[in-house]
PDB file of C-alpha atoms in Angstrom:
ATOM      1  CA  UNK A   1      16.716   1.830 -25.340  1.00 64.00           C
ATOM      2  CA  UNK A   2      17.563   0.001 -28.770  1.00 74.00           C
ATOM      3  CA  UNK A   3      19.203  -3.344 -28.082  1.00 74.00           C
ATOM      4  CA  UNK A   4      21.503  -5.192 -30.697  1.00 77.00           C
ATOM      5  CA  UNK A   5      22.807  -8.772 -30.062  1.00 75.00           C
ATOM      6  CA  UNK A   6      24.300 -10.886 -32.892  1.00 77.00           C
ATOM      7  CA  UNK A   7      23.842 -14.338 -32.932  1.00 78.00           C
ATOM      8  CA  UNK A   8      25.515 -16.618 -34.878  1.00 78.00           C
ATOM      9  CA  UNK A   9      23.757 -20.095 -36.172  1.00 76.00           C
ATOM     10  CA  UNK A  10      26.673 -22.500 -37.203  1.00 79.00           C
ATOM     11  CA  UNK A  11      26.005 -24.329 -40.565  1.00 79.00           C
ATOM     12  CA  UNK A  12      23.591 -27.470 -40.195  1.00 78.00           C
ATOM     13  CA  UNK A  13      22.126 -25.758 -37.245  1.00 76.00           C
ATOM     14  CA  UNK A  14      18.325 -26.022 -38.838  1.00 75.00           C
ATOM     15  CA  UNK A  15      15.952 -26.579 -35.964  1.00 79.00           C
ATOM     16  CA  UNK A  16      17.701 -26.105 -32.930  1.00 81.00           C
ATOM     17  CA  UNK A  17      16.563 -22.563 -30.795  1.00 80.00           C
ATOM     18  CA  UNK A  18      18.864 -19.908 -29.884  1.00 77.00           C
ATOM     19  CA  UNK A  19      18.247 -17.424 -27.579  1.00 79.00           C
ATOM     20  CA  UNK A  20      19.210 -13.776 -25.986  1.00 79.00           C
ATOM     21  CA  UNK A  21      18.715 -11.709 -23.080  1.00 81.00           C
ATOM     22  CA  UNK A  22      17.532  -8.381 -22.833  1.00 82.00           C
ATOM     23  CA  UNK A  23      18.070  -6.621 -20.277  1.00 83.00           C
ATOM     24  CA  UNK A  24      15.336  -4.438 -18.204  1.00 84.00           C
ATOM     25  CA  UNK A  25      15.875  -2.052 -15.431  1.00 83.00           C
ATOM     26  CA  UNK A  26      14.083  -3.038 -11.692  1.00 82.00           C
ATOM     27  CA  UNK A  27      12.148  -0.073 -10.285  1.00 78.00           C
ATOM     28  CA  UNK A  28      10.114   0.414  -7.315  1.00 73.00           C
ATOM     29  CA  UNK A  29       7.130   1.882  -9.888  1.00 74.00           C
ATOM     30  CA  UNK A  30       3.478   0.052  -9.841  1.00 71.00           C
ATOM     31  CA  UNK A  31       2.534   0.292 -13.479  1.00 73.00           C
ATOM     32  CA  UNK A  32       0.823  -2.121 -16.078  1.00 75.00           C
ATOM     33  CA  UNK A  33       2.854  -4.937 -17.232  1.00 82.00           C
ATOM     34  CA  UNK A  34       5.174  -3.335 -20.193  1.00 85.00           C
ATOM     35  CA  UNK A  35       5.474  -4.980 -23.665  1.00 88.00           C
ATOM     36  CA  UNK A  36       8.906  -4.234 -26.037  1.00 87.00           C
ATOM     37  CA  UNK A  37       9.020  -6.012 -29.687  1.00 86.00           C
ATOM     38  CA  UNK A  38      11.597  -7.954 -31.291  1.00 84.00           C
ATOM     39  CA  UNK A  39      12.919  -7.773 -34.959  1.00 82.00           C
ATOM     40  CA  UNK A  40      14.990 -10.549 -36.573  1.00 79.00           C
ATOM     41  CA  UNK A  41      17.721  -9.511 -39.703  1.00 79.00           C
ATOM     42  CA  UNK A  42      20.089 -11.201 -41.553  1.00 77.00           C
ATOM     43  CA  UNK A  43      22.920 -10.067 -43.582  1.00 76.00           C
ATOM     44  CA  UNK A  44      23.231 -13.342 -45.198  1.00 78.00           C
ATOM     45  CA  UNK A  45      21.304 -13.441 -48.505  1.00 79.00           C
ATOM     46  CA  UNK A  46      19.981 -16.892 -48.476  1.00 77.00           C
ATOM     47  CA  UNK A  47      18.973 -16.912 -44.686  1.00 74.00           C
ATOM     48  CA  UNK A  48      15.308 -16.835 -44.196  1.00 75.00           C
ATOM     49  CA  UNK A  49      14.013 -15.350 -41.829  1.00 73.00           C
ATOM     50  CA  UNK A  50      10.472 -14.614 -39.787  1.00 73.00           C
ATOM     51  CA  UNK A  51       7.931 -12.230 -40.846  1.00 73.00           C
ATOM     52  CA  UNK A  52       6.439 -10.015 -38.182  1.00 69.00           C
ATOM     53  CA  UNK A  53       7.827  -8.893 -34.833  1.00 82.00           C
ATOM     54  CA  UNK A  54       8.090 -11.119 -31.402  1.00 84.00           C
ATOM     55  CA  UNK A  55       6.887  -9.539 -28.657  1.00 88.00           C
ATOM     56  CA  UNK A  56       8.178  -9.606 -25.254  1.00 87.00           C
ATOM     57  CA  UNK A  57       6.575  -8.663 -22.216  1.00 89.00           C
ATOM     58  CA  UNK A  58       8.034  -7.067 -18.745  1.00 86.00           C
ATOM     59  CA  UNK A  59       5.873  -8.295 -15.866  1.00 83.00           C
ATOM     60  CA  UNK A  60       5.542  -5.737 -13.128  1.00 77.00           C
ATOM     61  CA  UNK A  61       6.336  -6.866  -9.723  1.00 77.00           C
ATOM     62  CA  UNK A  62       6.216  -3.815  -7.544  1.00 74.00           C
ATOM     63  CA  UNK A  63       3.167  -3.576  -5.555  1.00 75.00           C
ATOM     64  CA  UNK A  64       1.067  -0.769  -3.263  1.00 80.00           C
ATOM     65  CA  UNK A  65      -0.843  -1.079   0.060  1.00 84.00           C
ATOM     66  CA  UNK A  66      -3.731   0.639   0.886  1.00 88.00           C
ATOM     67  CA  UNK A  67      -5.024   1.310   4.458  1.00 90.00           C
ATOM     68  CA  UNK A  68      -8.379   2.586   5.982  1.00 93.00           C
ATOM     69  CA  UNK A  69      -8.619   3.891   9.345  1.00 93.00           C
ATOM     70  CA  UNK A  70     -11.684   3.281  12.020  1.00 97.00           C
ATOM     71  CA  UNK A  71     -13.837   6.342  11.906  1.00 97.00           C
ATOM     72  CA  UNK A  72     -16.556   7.605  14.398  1.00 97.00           C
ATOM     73  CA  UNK A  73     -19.395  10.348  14.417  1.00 97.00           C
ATOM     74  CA  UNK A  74     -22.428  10.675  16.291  1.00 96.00           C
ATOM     75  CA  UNK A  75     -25.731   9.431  15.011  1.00 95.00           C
ATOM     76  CA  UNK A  76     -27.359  11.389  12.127  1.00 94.00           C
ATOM     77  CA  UNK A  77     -23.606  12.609  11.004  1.00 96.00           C
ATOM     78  CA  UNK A  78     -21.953  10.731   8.091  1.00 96.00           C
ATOM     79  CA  UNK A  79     -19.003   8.248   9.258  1.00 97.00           C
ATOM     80  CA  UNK A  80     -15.778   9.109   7.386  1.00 96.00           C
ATOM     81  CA  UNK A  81     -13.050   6.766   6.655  1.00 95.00           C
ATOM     82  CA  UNK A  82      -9.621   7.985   5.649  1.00 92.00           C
ATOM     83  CA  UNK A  83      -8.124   5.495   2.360  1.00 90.00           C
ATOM     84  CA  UNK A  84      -4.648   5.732   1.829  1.00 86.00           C
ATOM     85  CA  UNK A  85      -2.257   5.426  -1.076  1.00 82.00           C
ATOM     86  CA  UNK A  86       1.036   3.986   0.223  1.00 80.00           C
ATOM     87  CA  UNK A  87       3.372   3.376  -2.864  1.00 75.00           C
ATOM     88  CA  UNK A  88       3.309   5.988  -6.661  1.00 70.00           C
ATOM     89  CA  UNK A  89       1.301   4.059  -9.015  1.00 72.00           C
ATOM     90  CA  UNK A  90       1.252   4.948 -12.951  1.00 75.00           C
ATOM     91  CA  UNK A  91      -2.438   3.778 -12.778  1.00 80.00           C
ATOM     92  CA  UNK A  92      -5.484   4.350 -11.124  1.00 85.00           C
ATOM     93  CA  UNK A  93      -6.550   1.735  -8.499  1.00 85.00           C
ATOM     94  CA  UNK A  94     -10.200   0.130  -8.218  1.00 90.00           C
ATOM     95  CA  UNK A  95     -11.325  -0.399  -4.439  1.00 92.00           C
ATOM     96  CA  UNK A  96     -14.321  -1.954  -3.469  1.00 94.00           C
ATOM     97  CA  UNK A  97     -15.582  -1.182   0.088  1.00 94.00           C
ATOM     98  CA  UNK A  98     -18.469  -3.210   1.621  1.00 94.00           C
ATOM     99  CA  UNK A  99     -20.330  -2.513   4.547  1.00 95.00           C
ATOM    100  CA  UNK A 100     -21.300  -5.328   7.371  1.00 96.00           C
ATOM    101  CA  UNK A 101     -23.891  -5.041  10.071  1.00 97.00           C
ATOM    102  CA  UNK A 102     -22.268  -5.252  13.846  1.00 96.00           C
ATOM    103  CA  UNK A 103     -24.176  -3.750  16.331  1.00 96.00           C
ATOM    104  CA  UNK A 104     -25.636  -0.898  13.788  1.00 96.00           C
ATOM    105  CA  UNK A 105     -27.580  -2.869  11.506  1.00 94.00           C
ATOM    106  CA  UNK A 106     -29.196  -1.902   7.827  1.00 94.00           C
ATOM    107  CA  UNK A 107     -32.391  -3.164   9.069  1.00 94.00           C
ATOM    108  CA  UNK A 108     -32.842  -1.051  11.860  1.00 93.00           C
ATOM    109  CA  UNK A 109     -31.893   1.931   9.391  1.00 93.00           C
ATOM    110  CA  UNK A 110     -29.079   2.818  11.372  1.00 95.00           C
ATOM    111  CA  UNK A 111     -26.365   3.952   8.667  1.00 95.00           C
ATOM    112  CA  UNK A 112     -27.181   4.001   4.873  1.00 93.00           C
ATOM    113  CA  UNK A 113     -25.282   0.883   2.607  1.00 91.00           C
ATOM    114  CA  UNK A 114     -22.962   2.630   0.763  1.00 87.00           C
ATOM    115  CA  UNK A 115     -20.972   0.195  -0.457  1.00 84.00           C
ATOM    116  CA  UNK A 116     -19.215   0.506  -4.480  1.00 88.00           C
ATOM    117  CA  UNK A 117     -16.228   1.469  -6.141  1.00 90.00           C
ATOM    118  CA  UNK A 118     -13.624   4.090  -4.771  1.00 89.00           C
ATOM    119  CA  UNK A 119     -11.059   4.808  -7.620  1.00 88.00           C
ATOM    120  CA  UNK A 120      -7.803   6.335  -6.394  1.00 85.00           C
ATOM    121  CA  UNK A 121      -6.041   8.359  -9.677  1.00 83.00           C
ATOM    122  CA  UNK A 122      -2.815   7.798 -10.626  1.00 81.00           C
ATOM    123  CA  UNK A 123       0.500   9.237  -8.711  1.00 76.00           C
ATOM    124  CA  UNK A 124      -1.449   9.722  -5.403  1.00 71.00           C
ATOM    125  CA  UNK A 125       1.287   8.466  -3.316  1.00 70.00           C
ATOM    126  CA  UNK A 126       0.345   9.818   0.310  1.00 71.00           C
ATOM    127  CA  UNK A 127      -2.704  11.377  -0.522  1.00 77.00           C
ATOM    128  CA  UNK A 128      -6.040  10.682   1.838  1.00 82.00           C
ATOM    129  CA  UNK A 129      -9.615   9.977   0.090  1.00 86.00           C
ATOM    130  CA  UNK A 130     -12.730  10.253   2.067  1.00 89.00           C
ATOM    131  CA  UNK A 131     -15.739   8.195   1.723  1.00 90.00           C
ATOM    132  CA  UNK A 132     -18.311   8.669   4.232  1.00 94.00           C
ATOM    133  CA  UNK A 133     -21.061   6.190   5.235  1.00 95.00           C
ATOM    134  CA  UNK A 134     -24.584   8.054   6.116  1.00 95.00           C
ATOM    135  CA  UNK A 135     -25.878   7.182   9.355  1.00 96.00           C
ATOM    136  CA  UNK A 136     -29.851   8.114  11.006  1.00 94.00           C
ATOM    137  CA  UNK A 137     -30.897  10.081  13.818  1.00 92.00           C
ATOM    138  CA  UNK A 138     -33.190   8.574  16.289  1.00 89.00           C
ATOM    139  CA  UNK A 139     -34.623   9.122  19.434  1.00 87.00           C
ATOM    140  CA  UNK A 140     -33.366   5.470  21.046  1.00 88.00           C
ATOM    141  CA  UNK A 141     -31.442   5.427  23.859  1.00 87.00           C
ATOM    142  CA  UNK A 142     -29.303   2.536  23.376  1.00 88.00           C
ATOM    143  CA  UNK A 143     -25.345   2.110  23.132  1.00 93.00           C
ATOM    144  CA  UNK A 144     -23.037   2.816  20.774  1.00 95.00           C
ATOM    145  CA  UNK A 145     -23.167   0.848  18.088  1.00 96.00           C
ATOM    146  CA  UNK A 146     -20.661  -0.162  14.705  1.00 97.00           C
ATOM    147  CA  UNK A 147     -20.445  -1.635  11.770  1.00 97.00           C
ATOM    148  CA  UNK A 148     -17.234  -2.829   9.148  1.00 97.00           C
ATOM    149  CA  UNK A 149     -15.792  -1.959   5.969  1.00 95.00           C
ATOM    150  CA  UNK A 150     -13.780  -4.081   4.343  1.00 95.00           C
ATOM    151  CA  UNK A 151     -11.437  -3.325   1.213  1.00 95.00           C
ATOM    152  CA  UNK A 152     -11.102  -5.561  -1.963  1.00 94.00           C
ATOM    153  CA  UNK A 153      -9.013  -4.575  -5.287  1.00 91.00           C
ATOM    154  CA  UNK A 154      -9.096  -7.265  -8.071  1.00 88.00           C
ATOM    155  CA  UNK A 155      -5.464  -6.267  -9.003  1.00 85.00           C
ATOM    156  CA  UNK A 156      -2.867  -8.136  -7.977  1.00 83.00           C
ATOM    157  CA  UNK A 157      -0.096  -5.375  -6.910  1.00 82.00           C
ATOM    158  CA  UNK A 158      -2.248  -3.958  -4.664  1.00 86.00           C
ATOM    159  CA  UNK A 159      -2.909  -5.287  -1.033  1.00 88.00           C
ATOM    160  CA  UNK A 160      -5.609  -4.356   1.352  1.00 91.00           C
ATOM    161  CA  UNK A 161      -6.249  -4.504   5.118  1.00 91.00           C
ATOM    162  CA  UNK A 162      -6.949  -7.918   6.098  1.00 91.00           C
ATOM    163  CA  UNK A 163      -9.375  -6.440   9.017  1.00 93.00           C
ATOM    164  CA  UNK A 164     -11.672  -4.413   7.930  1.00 95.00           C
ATOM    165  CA  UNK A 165     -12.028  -0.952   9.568  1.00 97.00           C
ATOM    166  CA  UNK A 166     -14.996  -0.075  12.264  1.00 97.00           C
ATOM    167  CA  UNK A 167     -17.289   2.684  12.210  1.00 97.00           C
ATOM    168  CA  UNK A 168     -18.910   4.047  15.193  1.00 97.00           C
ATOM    169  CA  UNK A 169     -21.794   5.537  15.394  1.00 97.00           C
ATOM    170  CA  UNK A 170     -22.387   7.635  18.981  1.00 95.00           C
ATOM    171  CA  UNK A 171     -25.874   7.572  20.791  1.00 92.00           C
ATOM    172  CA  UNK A 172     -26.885  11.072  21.744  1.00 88.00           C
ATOM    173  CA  UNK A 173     -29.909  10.516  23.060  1.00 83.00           C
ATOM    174  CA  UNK A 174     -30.705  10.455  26.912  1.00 79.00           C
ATOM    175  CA  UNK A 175     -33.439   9.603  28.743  1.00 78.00           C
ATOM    176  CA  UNK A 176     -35.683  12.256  30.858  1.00 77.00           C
ATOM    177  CA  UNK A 177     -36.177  11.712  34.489  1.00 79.00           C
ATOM    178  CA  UNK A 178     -38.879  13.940  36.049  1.00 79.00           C
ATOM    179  CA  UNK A 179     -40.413  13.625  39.581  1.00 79.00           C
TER     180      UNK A 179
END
Protein backbone atom coordinates (compact mmCIF):
# COMPACT_ATOMS: atom_id res chain seq x y z
CA UNK A 1 0.00 0.00 0.00
CA UNK A 2 1.29 3.60 -1.11
CA UNK A 3 1.74 5.80 1.94
CA UNK A 4 1.70 9.74 1.77
CA UNK A 5 2.56 11.90 4.85
CA UNK A 6 3.36 15.64 4.51
CA UNK A 7 5.70 17.13 6.62
CA UNK A 8 6.21 20.50 7.07
CA UNK A 9 9.90 22.04 7.99
CA UNK A 10 9.28 25.61 9.47
CA UNK A 11 11.73 28.28 8.06
CA UNK A 12 15.31 28.21 9.82
CA UNK A 13 14.69 24.62 10.51
CA UNK A 14 18.21 23.53 8.65
CA UNK A 15 19.62 20.60 10.55
CA UNK A 16 17.18 19.46 12.85
CA UNK A 17 15.48 15.65 11.84
CA UNK A 18 11.94 15.08 11.30
CA UNK A 19 10.39 12.01 11.22
CA UNK A 20 7.14 9.72 10.23
CA UNK A 21 5.57 6.55 10.88
CA UNK A 22 4.53 4.02 8.63
CA UNK A 23 2.43 1.83 9.47
CA UNK A 24 2.76 -2.19 8.93
CA UNK A 25 0.25 -4.84 9.51
CA UNK A 26 1.22 -7.77 12.46
CA UNK A 27 0.65 -11.28 11.11
CA UNK A 28 1.17 -14.61 12.48
CA UNK A 29 3.34 -15.46 8.98
CA UNK A 30 7.21 -16.71 9.36
CA UNK A 31 8.77 -15.07 6.35
CA UNK A 32 12.16 -13.21 5.64
CA UNK A 33 12.49 -9.87 7.09
CA UNK A 34 10.56 -7.43 4.44
CA UNK A 35 12.18 -4.22 3.05
CA UNK A 36 9.72 -1.08 1.64
CA UNK A 37 11.61 2.20 0.17
CA UNK A 38 11.14 5.71 0.86
CA UNK A 39 10.98 8.72 -1.62
CA UNK A 40 11.38 12.36 -0.51
CA UNK A 41 9.49 15.42 -2.83
CA UNK A 42 9.10 18.84 -2.53
CA UNK A 43 6.79 21.21 -4.09
CA UNK A 44 8.85 24.07 -3.06
CA UNK A 45 11.28 25.09 -5.84
CA UNK A 46 14.27 26.04 -3.88
CA UNK A 47 14.06 23.05 -1.35
CA UNK A 48 16.73 20.55 -1.89
CA UNK A 49 16.27 17.54 -1.43
CA UNK A 50 18.06 13.80 -1.24
CA UNK A 51 18.95 11.78 -4.14
CA UNK A 52 18.15 8.10 -3.99
CA UNK A 53 15.54 6.22 -1.97
CA UNK A 54 15.70 5.32 2.03
CA UNK A 55 15.01 2.07 2.72
CA UNK A 56 13.14 0.70 5.52
CA UNK A 57 13.05 -2.64 6.75
CA UNK A 58 10.08 -4.80 8.57
CA UNK A 59 11.70 -7.28 10.95
CA UNK A 60 9.78 -10.50 11.20
CA UNK A 61 8.90 -11.63 14.59
CA UNK A 62 6.68 -14.62 14.16
CA UNK A 63 8.38 -17.79 14.75
CA UNK A 64 7.81 -21.89 14.11
CA UNK A 65 8.59 -24.96 16.28
CA UNK A 66 9.64 -28.04 15.10
CA UNK A 67 9.32 -31.41 16.96
CA UNK A 68 10.79 -34.98 16.47
CA UNK A 69 9.35 -37.92 18.01
CA UNK A 70 11.37 -41.10 19.64
CA UNK A 71 11.32 -43.83 17.08
CA UNK A 72 12.06 -47.64 17.44
CA UNK A 73 12.70 -50.70 15.02
CA UNK A 74 14.37 -53.83 15.47
CA UNK A 75 17.99 -54.33 14.59
CA UNK A 76 18.90 -54.43 10.86
CA UNK A 77 15.58 -52.13 10.11
CA UNK A 78 16.14 -48.37 9.60
CA UNK A 79 14.95 -46.13 12.73
CA UNK A 80 12.45 -43.49 11.56
CA UNK A 81 11.86 -40.25 13.17
CA UNK A 82 8.77 -38.21 12.44
CA UNK A 83 9.89 -33.99 12.01
CA UNK A 84 7.20 -31.74 12.27
CA UNK A 85 6.28 -28.34 10.91
CA UNK A 86 4.20 -26.51 13.55
CA UNK A 87 3.55 -22.88 12.24
CA UNK A 88 3.11 -21.81 7.78
CA UNK A 89 6.39 -20.52 6.86
CA UNK A 90 6.97 -18.50 3.41
CA UNK A 91 10.46 -20.18 3.45
CA UNK A 92 12.06 -23.30 3.58
CA UNK A 93 13.69 -24.28 6.94
CA UNK A 94 17.37 -25.79 7.35
CA UNK A 95 17.54 -28.58 10.17
CA UNK A 96 20.50 -30.17 11.20
CA UNK A 97 20.10 -33.56 12.99
CA UNK A 98 23.10 -35.20 14.75
CA UNK A 99 23.37 -38.50 16.00
CA UNK A 100 24.99 -39.45 19.65
CA UNK A 101 26.12 -42.83 20.83
CA UNK A 102 23.98 -44.17 24.07
CA UNK A 103 23.95 -47.62 24.46
CA UNK A 104 24.13 -48.29 20.43
CA UNK A 105 27.37 -46.99 19.61
CA UNK A 106 29.05 -46.09 15.94
CA UNK A 107 31.92 -48.11 16.93
CA UNK A 108 30.33 -51.21 17.48
CA UNK A 109 28.54 -50.59 13.97
CA UNK A 110 25.33 -50.65 15.48
CA UNK A 111 23.29 -47.91 13.40
CA UNK A 112 24.90 -46.00 10.43
CA UNK A 113 25.80 -41.88 11.25
CA UNK A 114 23.49 -40.23 9.31
CA UNK A 115 23.65 -37.06 10.46
CA UNK A 116 23.17 -33.63 7.74
CA UNK A 117 20.74 -31.31 6.60
CA UNK A 118 16.86 -31.98 6.49
CA UNK A 119 15.21 -29.02 4.55
CA UNK A 120 11.48 -28.67 5.19
CA UNK A 121 9.82 -26.57 1.90
CA UNK A 122 7.89 -23.79 2.32
CA UNK A 123 3.98 -23.79 3.53
CA UNK A 124 4.34 -27.28 5.17
CA UNK A 125 2.38 -26.37 8.13
CA UNK A 126 1.38 -29.91 9.67
CA UNK A 127 3.08 -31.95 7.35
CA UNK A 128 5.45 -35.05 8.75
CA UNK A 129 9.09 -35.68 7.12
CA UNK A 130 10.84 -38.90 7.66
CA UNK A 131 14.44 -39.41 8.05
CA UNK A 132 15.51 -42.75 8.97
CA UNK A 133 18.79 -43.75 10.68
CA UNK A 134 20.23 -47.31 9.30
CA UNK A 135 20.88 -49.69 11.92
CA UNK A 136 23.00 -53.53 11.60
CA UNK A 137 21.95 -56.92 12.12
CA UNK A 138 23.94 -59.07 14.37
CA UNK A 139 23.91 -62.19 15.96
CA UNK A 140 24.59 -60.64 19.79
CA UNK A 141 22.37 -61.28 22.30
CA UNK A 142 22.49 -58.26 24.32
CA UNK A 143 19.72 -55.58 25.33
CA UNK A 144 18.14 -53.08 23.69
CA UNK A 145 20.08 -50.46 22.99
CA UNK A 146 19.60 -46.33 21.76
CA UNK A 147 21.05 -43.60 20.64
CA UNK A 148 19.93 -39.45 20.25
CA UNK A 149 19.15 -37.03 17.71
CA UNK A 150 19.23 -33.75 18.37
CA UNK A 151 17.80 -30.77 16.15
CA UNK A 152 19.66 -27.43 15.37
CA UNK A 153 18.35 -24.59 12.80
CA UNK A 154 20.69 -21.51 12.50
CA UNK A 155 17.54 -19.30 12.01
CA UNK A 156 16.32 -17.49 14.57
CA UNK A 157 12.31 -17.93 14.19
CA UNK A 158 12.58 -21.33 14.40
CA UNK A 159 12.89 -23.36 17.75
CA UNK A 160 13.83 -26.92 18.25
CA UNK A 161 13.41 -29.62 20.93
CA UNK A 162 15.64 -28.93 23.70
CA UNK A 163 15.92 -32.95 24.30
CA UNK A 164 16.83 -34.63 21.67
CA UNK A 165 14.70 -37.62 20.53
CA UNK A 166 15.79 -41.51 21.23
CA UNK A 167 16.02 -44.21 18.88
CA UNK A 168 15.71 -47.74 19.79
CA UNK A 169 17.05 -50.30 18.30
CA UNK A 170 15.36 -53.99 19.41
CA UNK A 171 17.63 -57.15 19.96
CA UNK A 172 16.17 -60.11 18.15
CA UNK A 173 18.49 -62.43 18.77
CA UNK A 174 18.12 -65.32 21.42
CA UNK A 175 20.25 -67.65 22.68
CA UNK A 176 19.92 -71.65 21.97
CA UNK A 177 19.65 -73.97 24.85
CA UNK A 178 20.07 -77.66 23.91
CA UNK A 179 20.51 -80.65 26.33
Amino acid sequence: TNVSALITVPAGAAGQTYAFIVPTTADAKVEPNETFTVALTSGDPNASMPAGLATGTITNDDGTAVTVTDASATEGAAVSFTITLGADRSMPIDITATLADGTATLADTDYTNASGLITIPAGAVGQTYTFSIPTTADAKVEPNETFTVALTSSDPNVSVPAVPATGTITNDDSYAVSI
